[in-house]
JSON list of C-alpha atoms in Angstrom, two decimals:
[
{"chain": "A", "resi": 1, "resn": "GLN", "atom": "CA", "xyz": [8.46, -18.07, -0.19]},
{"chain": "A", "resi": 2, "resn": "VAL", "atom": "CA", "xyz": [7.35, -14.53, 0.59]},
{"chain": "A", "resi": 3, "resn": "GLN", "atom": "CA", "xyz": [4.52, -13.41, -1.67]},
{"chain": "A", "resi": 4, "resn": "PHE", "atom": "CA", "xyz": [2.47, -10.25, -1.99]},
{"chain": "A", "resi": 5, "resn": "VAL", "atom": "CA", "xyz": [-0.68, -10.07, -4.12]},
{"chain": "A", "resi": 6, "resn": "GLU", "atom": "CA", "xyz": [-2.06, -6.56, -4.52]},
{"chain": "A", "resi": 7, "resn": "SER", "atom": "CA", "xyz": [-5.56, -5.88, -5.82]},
{"chain": "A", "resi": 8, "resn": "GLY", "atom": "CA", "xyz": [-8.28, -3.27, -5.92]},
{"chain": "A", "resi": 9, "resn": "GLY", "atom": "CA", "xyz": [-6.81, -0.76, -8.31]},
{"chain": "A", "resi": 10, "resn": "GLY", "atom": "CA", "xyz": [-8.60, 0.73, -11.28]},
{"chain": "A", "resi": 11, "resn": "LEU", "atom": "CA", "xyz": [-9.67, 3.87, -13.09]},
{"chain": "A", "resi": 12, "resn": "VAL", "atom": "CA", "xyz": [-11.30, 6.46, -10.84]},
{"chain": "A", "resi": 13, "resn": "GLN", "atom": "CA", "xyz": [-12.29, 10.07, -11.41]},
{"chain": "A", "resi": 14, "resn": "PRO", "atom": "CA", "xyz": [-10.63, 12.85, -9.40]},
{"chain": "A", "resi": 15, "resn": "GLY", "atom": "CA", "xyz": [-12.12, 13.06, -5.96]},
{"chain": "A", "resi": 16, "resn": "GLY", "atom": "CA", "xyz": [-13.08, 9.40, -5.97]},
{"chain": "A", "resi": 17, "resn": "SER", "atom": "CA", "xyz": [-12.03, 6.57, -3.69]},
{"chain": "A", "resi": 18, "resn": "LEU", "atom": "CA", "xyz": [-10.48, 3.14, -3.93]},
{"chain": "A", "resi": 19, "resn": "ARG", "atom": "CA", "xyz": [-9.60, 0.47, -1.39]},
{"chain": "A", "resi": 20, "resn": "LEU", "atom": "CA", "xyz": [-6.51, -1.56, -2.13]},
{"chain": "A", "resi": 21, "resn": "SER", "atom": "CA", "xyz": [-5.81, -4.96, -0.61]},
{"chain": "A", "resi": 22, "resn": "CYS", "atom": "CA", "xyz": [-2.57, -6.90, -0.31]},
{"chain": "A", "resi": 23, "resn": "ALA", "atom": "CA", "xyz": [-2.77, -10.58, 0.53]},
{"chain": "A", "resi": 24, "resn": "THR", "atom": "CA", "xyz": [0.47, -11.99, 1.90]},
{"chain": "A", "resi": 25, "resn": "SER", "atom": "CA", "xyz": [2.01, -15.41, 2.46]},
{"chain": "A", "resi": 26, "resn": "GLY", "atom": "CA", "xyz": [5.34, -17.01, 3.28]},
{"chain": "A", "resi": 27, "resn": "PHE", "atom": "CA", "xyz": [6.04, -15.16, 6.51]},
{"chain": "A", "resi": 28, "resn": "ILE", "atom": "CA", "xyz": [4.44, -14.58, 9.90]},
{"chain": "A", "resi": 29, "resn": "PHE", "atom": "CA", "xyz": [2.33, -11.58, 8.93]},
{"chain": "A", "resi": 30, "resn": "SER", "atom": "CA", "xyz": [1.38, -10.58, 12.47]},
{"chain": "A", "resi": 31, "resn": "SER", "atom": "CA", "xyz": [5.06, -10.25, 13.41]},
{"chain": "A", "resi": 32, "resn": "TYR", "atom": "CA", "xyz": [5.89, -7.64, 10.78]},
{"chain": "A", "resi": 33, "resn": "ASP", "atom": "CA", "xyz": [5.17, -3.97, 10.36]},
{"chain": "A", "resi": 34, "resn": "MET", "atom": "CA", "xyz": [3.72, -3.38, 6.90]},
{"chain": "A", "resi": 35, "resn": "THR", "atom": "CA", "xyz": [4.01, -0.65, 4.29]},
{"chain": "A", "resi": 36, "resn": "TRP", "atom": "CA", "xyz": [2.49, 0.57, 1.06]},
{"chain": "A", "resi": 37, "resn": "TYR", "atom": "CA", "xyz": [4.54, 2.05, -1.78]},
{"chain": "A", "resi": 38, "resn": "ARG", "atom": "CA", "xyz": [3.75, 3.42, -5.20]},
{"chain": "A", "resi": 39, "resn": "GLN", "atom": "CA", "xyz": [5.72, 3.96, -8.37]},
{"chain": "A", "resi": 40, "resn": "ALA", "atom": "CA", "xyz": [4.77, 6.24, -11.22]},
{"chain": "A", "resi": 41, "resn": "PRO", "atom": "CA", "xyz": [6.44, 5.92, -14.64]},
{"chain": "A", "resi": 42, "resn": "GLY", "atom": "CA", "xyz": [9.95, 7.34, -14.63]},
{"chain": "A", "resi": 43, "resn": "THR", "atom": "CA", "xyz": [10.07, 7.78, -10.87]},
{"chain": "A", "resi": 44, "resn": "GLU", "atom": "CA", "xyz": [11.48, 5.89, -7.91]},
{"chain": "A", "resi": 45, "resn": "ARG", "atom": "CA", "xyz": [9.28, 3.79, -5.69]},
{"chain": "A", "resi": 46, "resn": "GLU", "atom": "CA", "xyz": [7.78, 6.05, -3.00]},
{"chain": "A", "resi": 47, "resn": "LEU", "atom": "CA", "xyz": [6.98, 4.97, 0.55]},
{"chain": "A", "resi": 48, "resn": "LEU", "atom": "CA", "xyz": [3.41, 6.05, 1.33]},
{"chain": "A", "resi": 49, "resn": "ALA", "atom": "CA", "xyz": [2.23, 4.46, 4.53]},
{"chain": "A", "resi": 50, "resn": "PHE", "atom": "CA", "xyz": [3.40, 2.37, 7.46]},
{"chain": "A", "resi": 51, "resn": "ILE", "atom": "CA", "xyz": [1.56, 0.38, 10.10]},
{"chain": "A", "resi": 52, "resn": "THR", "atom": "CA", "xyz": [2.88, -1.47, 13.13]},
{"chain": "A", "resi": 53, "resn": "THR", "atom": "CA", "xyz": [2.17, -5.13, 13.85]},
{"chain": "A", "resi": 54, "resn": "THR", "atom": "CA", "xyz": [-0.89, -4.39, 15.96]},
{"chain": "A", "resi": 55, "resn": "GLY", "atom": "CA", "xyz": [-2.05, -1.41, 13.95]},
{"chain": "A", "resi": 56, "resn": "ASP", "atom": "CA", "xyz": [-1.70, 0.98, 16.86]},
{"chain": "A", "resi": 57, "resn": "ILE", "atom": "CA", "xyz": [0.73, 3.27, 15.05]},
{"chain": "A", "resi": 58, "resn": "THR", "atom": "CA", "xyz": [0.52, 4.51, 11.47]},
{"chain": "A", "resi": 59, "resn": "ASN", "atom": "CA", "xyz": [2.57, 7.02, 9.50]},
{"chain": "A", "resi": 60, "resn": "TYR", "atom": "CA", "xyz": [2.06, 8.60, 6.10]},
{"chain": "A", "resi": 61, "resn": "ALA", "atom": "CA", "xyz": [3.97, 10.48, 3.47]},
{"chain": "A", "resi": 62, "resn": "ASP", "atom": "CA", "xyz": [3.01, 14.14, 3.32]},
{"chain": "A", "resi": 63, "resn": "SER", "atom": "CA", "xyz": [1.66, 13.59, -0.19]},
{"chain": "A", "resi": 64, "resn": "VAL", "atom": "CA", "xyz": [-1.14, 11.32, 1.07]},
{"chain": "A", "resi": 65, "resn": "LYS", "atom": "CA", "xyz": [-1.60, 12.36, 4.70]},
{"chain": "A", "resi": 66, "resn": "GLY", "atom": "CA", "xyz": [-5.24, 13.01, 5.50]},
{"chain": "A", "resi": 67, "resn": "ARG", "atom": "CA", "xyz": [-6.45, 11.23, 2.35]},
{"chain": "A", "resi": 68, "resn": "PHE", "atom": "CA", "xyz": [-5.12, 7.67, 2.66]},
{"chain": "A", "resi": 69, "resn": "THR", "atom": "CA", "xyz": [-5.55, 5.23, 5.54]},
{"chain": "A", "resi": 70, "resn": "ILE", "atom": "CA", "xyz": [-3.56, 2.05, 6.07]},
{"chain": "A", "resi": 71, "resn": "SER", "atom": "CA", "xyz": [-5.03, -0.83, 8.05]},
{"chain": "A", "resi": 72, "resn": "ARG", "atom": "CA", "xyz": [-4.49, -4.54, 8.49]},
{"chain": "A", "resi": 73, "resn": "ASP", "atom": "CA", "xyz": [-6.27, -7.78, 9.33]},
{"chain": "A", "resi": 74, "resn": "ASN", "atom": "CA", "xyz": [-3.82, -10.15, 11.02]},
{"chain": "A", "resi": 75, "resn": "ALA", "atom": "CA", "xyz": [-6.32, -13.01, 10.88]},
{"chain": "A", "resi": 76, "resn": "LYS", "atom": "CA", "xyz": [-6.37, -12.75, 7.08]},
{"chain": "A", "resi": 77, "resn": "ASN", "atom": "CA", "xyz": [-2.68, -11.84, 6.56]},
{"chain": "A", "resi": 78, "resn": "THR", "atom": "CA", "xyz": [-3.86, -8.82, 4.60]},
{"chain": "A", "resi": 79, "resn": "VAL", "atom": "CA", "xyz": [-3.02, -5.12, 4.61]},
{"chain": "A", "resi": 80, "resn": "PHE", "atom": "CA", "xyz": [-5.29, -2.46, 3.14]},
{"chain": "A", "resi": 81, "resn": "LEU", "atom": "CA", "xyz": [-5.00, 1.06, 1.81]},
{"chain": "A", "resi": 82, "resn": "GLN", "atom": "CA", "xyz": [-8.12, 3.20, 1.75]},
{"chain": "A", "resi": 83, "resn": "MET", "atom": "CA", "xyz": [-7.59, 6.05, -0.69]},
{"chain": "A", "resi": 84, "resn": "ASN", "atom": "CA", "xyz": [-9.95, 9.02, -0.70]},
{"chain": "A", "resi": 85, "resn": "SER", "atom": "CA", "xyz": [-9.98, 12.35, -2.53]},
{"chain": "A", "resi": 86, "resn": "LEU", "atom": "CA", "xyz": [-7.86, 10.88, -5.30]},
{"chain": "A", "resi": 87, "resn": "LYS", "atom": "CA", "xyz": [-5.88, 13.21, -7.55]},
{"chain": "A", "resi": 88, "resn": "PRO", "atom": "CA", "xyz": [-4.27, 12.74, -10.97]},
{"chain": "A", "resi": 89, "resn": "GLU", "atom": "CA", "xyz": [-0.85, 12.74, -9.27]},
{"chain": "A", "resi": 90, "resn": "ASP", "atom": "CA", "xyz": [-1.88, 9.58, -7.40]},
{"chain": "A", "resi": 91, "resn": "THR", "atom": "CA", "xyz": [-1.70, 7.67, -10.69]},
{"chain": "A", "resi": 92, "resn": "ALA", "atom": "CA", "xyz": [0.86, 4.88, -10.16]},
{"chain": "A", "resi": 93, "resn": "VAL", "atom": "CA", "xyz": [1.33, 1.20, -9.53]},
{"chain": "A", "resi": 94, "resn": "TYR", "atom": "CA", "xyz": [0.80, 0.45, -5.84]},
{"chain": "A", "resi": 95, "resn": "TYR", "atom": "CA", "xyz": [2.74, -2.20, -3.92]},
{"chain": "A", "resi": 96, "resn": "CYS", "atom": "CA", "xyz": [2.87, -3.50, -0.37]},
{"chain": "A", "resi": 97, "resn": "ASN", "atom": "CA", "xyz": [5.82, -4.93, 1.51]},
{"chain": "A", "resi": 98, "resn": "SER", "atom": "CA", "xyz": [6.86, -5.54, 5.07]},
{"chain": "A", "resi": 99, "resn": "GLY", "atom": "CA", "xyz": [8.51, -2.87, 7.18]},
{"chain": "A", "resi": 100, "resn": "CYS", "atom": "CA", "xyz": [11.84, -4.62, 6.70]},
{"chain": "A", "resi": 101, "resn": "ARG", "atom": "CA", "xyz": [11.28, -4.59, 2.92]},
{"chain": "A", "resi": 102, "resn": "PHE", "atom": "CA", "xyz": [11.61, -8.14, 1.71]},
{"chain": "A", "resi": 103, "resn": "PRO", "atom": "CA", "xyz": [13.50, -8.40, -1.59]},
{"chain": "A", "resi": 104, "resn": "SER", "atom": "CA", "xyz": [10.51, -9.94, -3.39]},
{"chain": "A", "resi": 105, "resn": "TRP", "atom": "CA", "xyz": [7.70, -7.70, -4.60]},
{"chain": "A", "resi": 106, "resn": "GLY", "atom": "CA", "xyz": [4.24, -8.41, -5.93]},
{"chain": "A", "resi": 107, "resn": "GLN", "atom": "CA", "xyz": [2.98, -7.39, -9.34]},
{"chain": "A", "resi": 108, "resn": "GLY", "atom": "CA", "xyz": [1.34, -4.30, -7.91]},
{"chain": "A", "resi": 109, "resn": "THR", "atom": "CA", "xyz": [-2.06, -2.86, -8.74]},
{"chain": "A", "resi": 110, "resn": "GLN", "atom": "CA", "xyz": [-2.53, 0.03, -11.16]},
{"chain": "A", "resi": 111, "resn": "VAL", "atom": "CA", "xyz": [-4.38, 3.12, -10.01]},
{"chain": "A", "resi": 112, "resn": "THR", "atom": "CA", "xyz": [-5.28, 5.67, -12.68]},
{"chain": "A", "resi": 113, "resn": "VAL", "atom": "CA", "xyz": [-6.81, 9.06, -11.94]},
{"chain": "A", "resi": 114, "resn": "PRO", "atom": "CA", "xyz": [-7.27, 11.02, -15.16]},
{"chain": "A", "resi": 115, "resn": "SER", "atom": "CA", "xyz": [-6.69, 14.75, -15.26]}
]
């Protein structure tokens, strides 16, 4: 079945960087656009970044544009999110999914940026 395993989160000071990874299985990764989302306590899941199957096109939410970069490795069925200049408002659990948003989600990875 479709599985997503996110990793790379942690506690980082404001202005710091993290690189998140999402290992996938159960579908033909190279055939799907991929996305990253995040969800902070008491809020809805927010779409952050999108990448096409070949990585030639990416899009970002205004809240992370210029600071976050999505990329992918089709040989490893993995999508990444490089996060720079982190802010306290980036604190959330981060998830990946395909562009068509499969119903199953991974456990996410917690990112905490203290104020």
